[in-house]
Amino acid sequence: EPEVTQTPSHQVTQMGQEVILHCVPISNHLYFYWYRQILGQKVEFLVSFYNNEISEKSEIFDDQFSVERPDGSNFTLKIRSTKLEDSAMYFCASTGLAGSYNEQFFGPGTRLTVL
Amino acid sequence: GQQLNQSPQSMFIQEGEDVSMNCTSSSIFNTWLWYKQEPGEGPVLLIALYKAGELTSNGRLTAQFGITRKDSFLNISASIPSDVGIYFCAGPGLSGTASKLTFGTGTRLQVTL
């Protein structure tokens, strides 16, 4: 069964460093998302992406964040200068035709630890 | 913004028992989704609901879309150890196709033998 994949599974970085999180959405999906989950809390929306541009973003998604679809399969989240409070699980999701684009399928996540 | 509150916050049950959990919203949703998350993993979609009053099953799981469109419940029958995890309700925004999901606060389920 097709699935969303994410790499790396765990990223440790120093405060102020740039990180890039990688995702490969399900191949025939058209809408892509990033969410994050701080330990013990609920999943929070960061950004959605469609047709090579951001379609919606949350207050969390400030100028330090950017997304890119560099080729036909990858979808990346870049954090330019990481802060301690960026430590969280980051999930990529995608959706296609199923359920009129409402059924989002999530990857296994990247655990980001900022020291 | 839209908020989803889930109850109970956590449940400790014995294997074989039935489970019921609830999700309520401050505003109307046109779609309700139920996800399960296991430790260190991403949310896995369990059930999707699209019509007010709709009752949908997936194996031992049954979910209903409330008539008011502001609530949903999830039942698990005859629980087993692998049901352990956090169950989240979620709903897409009303801004259009493929909107962001708002997640509930979650119900943590523990199953003892």
Short mmCIF file of C-alpha atoms in Angstrom, two decimals:
data_model
loop_
_atom_site.label_atom_id
_atom_site.label_comp_id
_atom_site.label_asym_id
_atom_site.label_seq_id
_atom_site.Cartn_x
_atom_site.Cartn_y
_atom_site.Cartn_z
CA GLU A 1 0.00 0.00 0.00
CA PRO A 2 1.42 3.45 -0.89
CA GLU A 3 2.69 5.46 2.06
CA VAL A 4 4.29 8.76 2.93
CA THR A 5 7.97 8.43 3.84
CA GLN A 6 10.13 10.84 5.80
CA THR A 7 13.86 11.17 6.41
CA PRO A 8 15.71 11.37 8.68
CA SER A 9 13.78 9.70 11.48
CA HIS A 10 15.74 11.73 14.04
CA GLN A 11 17.72 14.94 13.57
CA VAL A 12 19.81 16.54 16.29
CA THR A 13 21.09 20.05 15.67
CA GLN A 14 22.59 23.01 17.46
CA MET A 15 20.54 26.15 18.02
CA GLY A 16 20.97 28.55 15.12
CA GLN A 17 21.74 25.85 12.57
CA GLU A 18 19.69 25.21 9.46
CA VAL A 19 17.86 21.90 9.03
CA ILE A 20 16.04 20.38 6.10
CA LEU A 21 13.45 17.70 6.67
CA HIS A 22 12.59 15.45 3.76
CA CYS A 23 9.33 13.85 2.70
CA VAL A 24 8.17 11.73 -0.21
CA PRO A 25 4.37 12.02 -0.43
CA ILE A 26 2.17 9.35 -1.97
CA SER A 27 2.87 9.45 -5.68
CA ASN A 28 -0.49 10.47 -7.16
CA HIS A 29 -1.36 12.95 -4.41
CA LEU A 30 -1.66 16.63 -5.16
CA TYR A 31 -1.80 18.40 -1.79
CA PHE A 32 1.04 18.32 0.72
CA TYR A 33 1.26 19.42 4.31
CA TRP A 34 3.63 19.82 7.23
CA TYR A 35 2.46 19.48 10.81
CA ARG A 36 4.35 19.43 14.06
CA GLN A 37 3.72 17.87 17.45
CA ILE A 38 5.52 19.05 20.56
CA LEU A 39 6.02 16.19 23.01
CA GLY A 40 2.78 15.32 24.80
CA GLN A 41 0.68 17.78 22.82
CA LYS A 42 -1.69 17.62 19.88
CA VAL A 43 -0.72 17.78 16.23
CA GLU A 44 -0.56 21.36 14.87
CA PHE A 45 -0.77 22.53 11.27
CA LEU A 46 2.18 24.40 9.80
CA VAL A 47 1.68 24.74 6.07
CA SER A 48 -0.12 23.35 3.04
CA PHE A 49 1.23 23.26 -0.51
CA TYR A 50 -0.46 22.81 -3.84
CA ASN A 51 0.53 23.43 -7.43
CA ASN A 52 4.02 24.51 -6.40
CA GLU A 53 2.96 27.19 -4.00
CA ILE A 54 1.88 27.61 -0.39
CA SER A 55 -1.90 27.54 -0.12
CA GLU A 56 -2.20 28.13 3.61
CA LYS A 57 0.11 28.63 6.58
CA SER A 58 -0.25 28.98 10.33
CA GLU A 59 1.15 31.60 12.68
CA ILE A 60 3.89 29.14 13.61
CA PHE A 61 5.17 29.13 10.02
CA ASP A 62 7.16 32.36 10.20
CA ASP A 63 10.04 33.63 8.04
CA GLN A 64 12.37 31.00 9.48
CA PHE A 65 10.40 28.27 7.73
CA SER A 66 10.19 27.46 4.04
CA VAL A 67 8.92 24.58 1.93
CA GLU A 68 9.93 23.34 -1.46
CA ARG A 69 9.07 20.64 -3.95
CA PRO A 70 12.43 20.42 -5.71
CA ASP A 71 11.42 17.60 -8.05
CA GLY A 72 8.40 15.47 -8.81
CA SER A 73 8.61 13.37 -5.70
CA ASN A 74 10.23 15.19 -2.78
CA PHE A 75 8.71 17.80 -0.46
CA THR A 76 11.00 19.53 2.01
CA LEU A 77 10.67 21.70 5.09
CA LYS A 78 13.58 24.00 5.89
CA ILE A 79 14.11 25.75 9.18
CA ARG A 80 16.68 28.46 8.59
CA SER A 81 17.92 29.14 12.12
CA THR A 82 16.64 26.62 14.63
CA LYS A 83 15.51 27.61 18.12
CA LEU A 84 15.14 25.42 21.19
CA GLU A 85 11.35 25.62 20.88
CA ASP A 86 11.50 24.08 17.40
CA SER A 87 12.18 20.72 19.06
CA ALA A 88 9.21 18.55 18.09
CA MET A 89 8.04 15.74 15.85
CA TYR A 90 7.46 17.00 12.32
CA PHE A 91 4.96 15.14 10.18
CA CYS A 92 4.47 15.35 6.45
CA ALA A 93 1.04 14.49 5.03
CA SER A 94 -0.52 14.28 1.62
CA THR A 95 -3.97 13.87 0.16
CA GLY A 96 -5.42 12.84 -3.16
CA LEU A 97 -8.82 12.16 -4.57
CA ALA A 98 -10.03 9.93 -1.72
CA GLY A 99 -12.73 11.58 0.36
CA SER A 100 -12.66 14.70 -1.78
CA TYR A 101 -9.16 15.57 -0.69
CA ASN A 102 -10.02 15.53 3.02
CA GLU A 103 -8.37 12.25 3.98
CA GLN A 104 -4.80 13.14 4.80
CA PHE A 105 -2.19 10.42 5.12
CA PHE A 106 0.73 11.01 7.44
CA GLY A 107 4.33 9.91 7.36
CA PRO A 108 6.13 8.40 10.37
CA GLY A 109 7.65 11.75 11.33
CA THR A 110 11.07 13.27 11.96
CA ARG A 111 12.00 13.91 15.56
CA LEU A 112 13.92 17.22 15.65
CA THR A 113 16.00 17.92 18.73
CA VAL A 114 17.56 21.38 19.02
CA LEU A 115 20.33 21.68 21.59
CA GLY B 1 -9.91 29.37 15.53
CA GLN B 2 -11.63 26.01 15.56
CA GLN B 3 -11.07 23.92 18.68
CA LEU B 4 -11.73 20.24 19.24
CA ASN B 5 -11.99 18.86 22.76
CA GLN B 6 -11.81 15.17 23.43
CA SER B 7 -12.96 13.21 26.43
CA PRO B 8 -11.89 11.38 28.36
CA GLN B 9 -8.28 12.53 28.35
CA SER B 10 -7.12 9.01 29.17
CA MET B 11 -8.63 5.59 29.76
CA PHE B 12 -7.34 2.47 31.44
CA ILE B 13 -9.39 -0.57 30.50
CA GLN B 14 -9.10 -4.34 30.58
CA GLU B 15 -8.73 -6.44 27.49
CA GLY B 16 -12.12 -7.40 26.11
CA GLU B 17 -13.91 -4.26 27.33
CA ASP B 18 -15.68 -1.85 25.02
CA VAL B 19 -14.44 1.74 24.79
CA SER B 20 -16.21 4.96 23.95
CA MET B 21 -14.62 8.36 23.40
CA ASN B 22 -15.98 11.70 22.39
CA CYS B 23 -14.98 14.76 20.40
CA THR B 24 -16.77 18.10 20.56
CA SER B 25 -16.22 21.26 18.61
CA SER B 26 -16.87 24.93 19.13
CA SER B 27 -17.94 25.18 15.48
CA ILE B 28 -19.45 23.10 12.70
CA PHE B 29 -17.41 20.58 10.72
CA ASN B 30 -18.41 19.04 7.39
CA THR B 31 -16.04 16.12 7.81
CA TRP B 32 -14.79 14.21 10.84
CA LEU B 33 -11.69 12.06 10.81
CA TRP B 34 -10.45 9.71 13.49
CA TYR B 35 -6.74 8.92 13.73
CA LYS B 36 -4.71 6.63 15.96
CA GLN B 37 -1.15 7.45 16.95
CA GLU B 38 1.26 4.96 18.51
CA PRO B 39 4.41 6.09 20.34
CA GLY B 40 7.01 7.53 17.97
CA GLU B 41 4.75 7.11 14.93
CA GLY B 42 2.62 9.32 12.74
CA PRO B 43 -1.19 9.44 12.95
CA VAL B 44 -2.93 6.65 11.06
CA LEU B 45 -6.36 7.31 9.58
CA LEU B 46 -9.01 4.98 11.02
CA ILE B 47 -12.38 6.32 9.89
CA ALA B 48 -13.70 9.24 7.86
CA LEU B 49 -17.24 10.62 8.27
CA TYR B 50 -18.92 12.89 5.75
CA LYS B 51 -22.61 13.28 6.61
CA ALA B 52 -24.39 14.41 9.76
CA GLY B 53 -25.82 11.35 11.49
CA GLU B 54 -23.57 8.97 9.54
CA LEU B 55 -22.46 5.82 11.37
CA THR B 56 -19.41 4.08 9.92
CA SER B 57 -17.55 0.95 10.99
CA ASN B 58 -14.05 -0.31 10.38
CA GLY B 59 -13.68 -3.74 11.98
CA ARG B 60 -14.14 -3.35 15.74
CA LEU B 61 -14.27 0.44 15.40
CA THR B 62 -17.47 2.42 14.95
CA ALA B 63 -17.72 6.18 14.64
CA GLN B 64 -20.64 8.54 14.30
CA PHE B 65 -20.96 12.05 12.93
CA GLY B 66 -23.23 14.01 15.31
CA ILE B 67 -26.45 15.53 14.03
CA THR B 68 -25.41 19.02 15.14
CA ARG B 69 -22.12 18.64 13.17
CA LYS B 70 -20.31 19.73 16.32
CA ASP B 71 -19.49 16.33 17.74
CA SER B 72 -18.45 12.78 16.96
CA PHE B 73 -17.81 9.64 18.94
CA LEU B 74 -15.60 6.61 18.42
CA ASN B 75 -16.34 3.20 19.89
CA ILE B 76 -13.96 0.28 20.06
CA SER B 77 -15.50 -3.08 20.84
CA ALA B 78 -13.73 -5.98 22.56
CA SER B 79 -10.46 -4.12 23.06
CA ILE B 80 -7.13 -5.89 22.58
CA PRO B 81 -3.60 -4.88 23.65
CA SER B 82 -2.72 -3.50 20.21
CA ASP B 83 -5.47 -0.90 20.60
CA VAL B 84 -3.11 1.01 22.90
CA GLY B 85 -2.31 4.48 21.61
CA ILE B 86 -3.65 8.00 21.40
CA TYR B 87 -6.84 8.56 19.44
CA PHE B 88 -7.32 11.93 17.81
CA CYS B 89 -10.35 13.37 16.11
CA ALA B 90 -9.64 15.89 13.37
CA GLY B 91 -11.58 18.06 11.01
CA PRO B 92 -10.71 20.06 7.93
CA GLY B 93 -11.35 23.79 7.80
CA LEU B 94 -14.24 25.22 5.87
CA SER B 95 -12.01 27.33 3.62
CA GLY B 96 -12.26 24.92 0.72
CA THR B 97 -10.80 21.78 -0.79
CA ALA B 98 -8.00 20.02 1.05
CA SER B 99 -7.95 22.45 3.97
CA LYS B 100 -5.64 22.06 6.93
CA LEU B 101 -6.72 19.65 9.65
CA THR B 102 -7.45 20.81 13.18
CA PHE B 103 -6.69 18.04 15.65
CA GLY B 104 -8.38 17.33 18.94
CA THR B 105 -6.63 17.08 22.28
CA GLY B 106 -6.51 13.28 22.10
CA THR B 107 -7.66 10.34 24.22
CA ARG B 108 -4.89 8.09 25.51
CA LEU B 109 -5.97 4.45 25.72
CA GLN B 110 -4.20 1.86 27.84
CA VAL B 111 -5.32 -1.77 27.75
CA THR B 112 -4.37 -4.17 30.50
CA LEU B 113 -4.44 -7.95 30.24
#
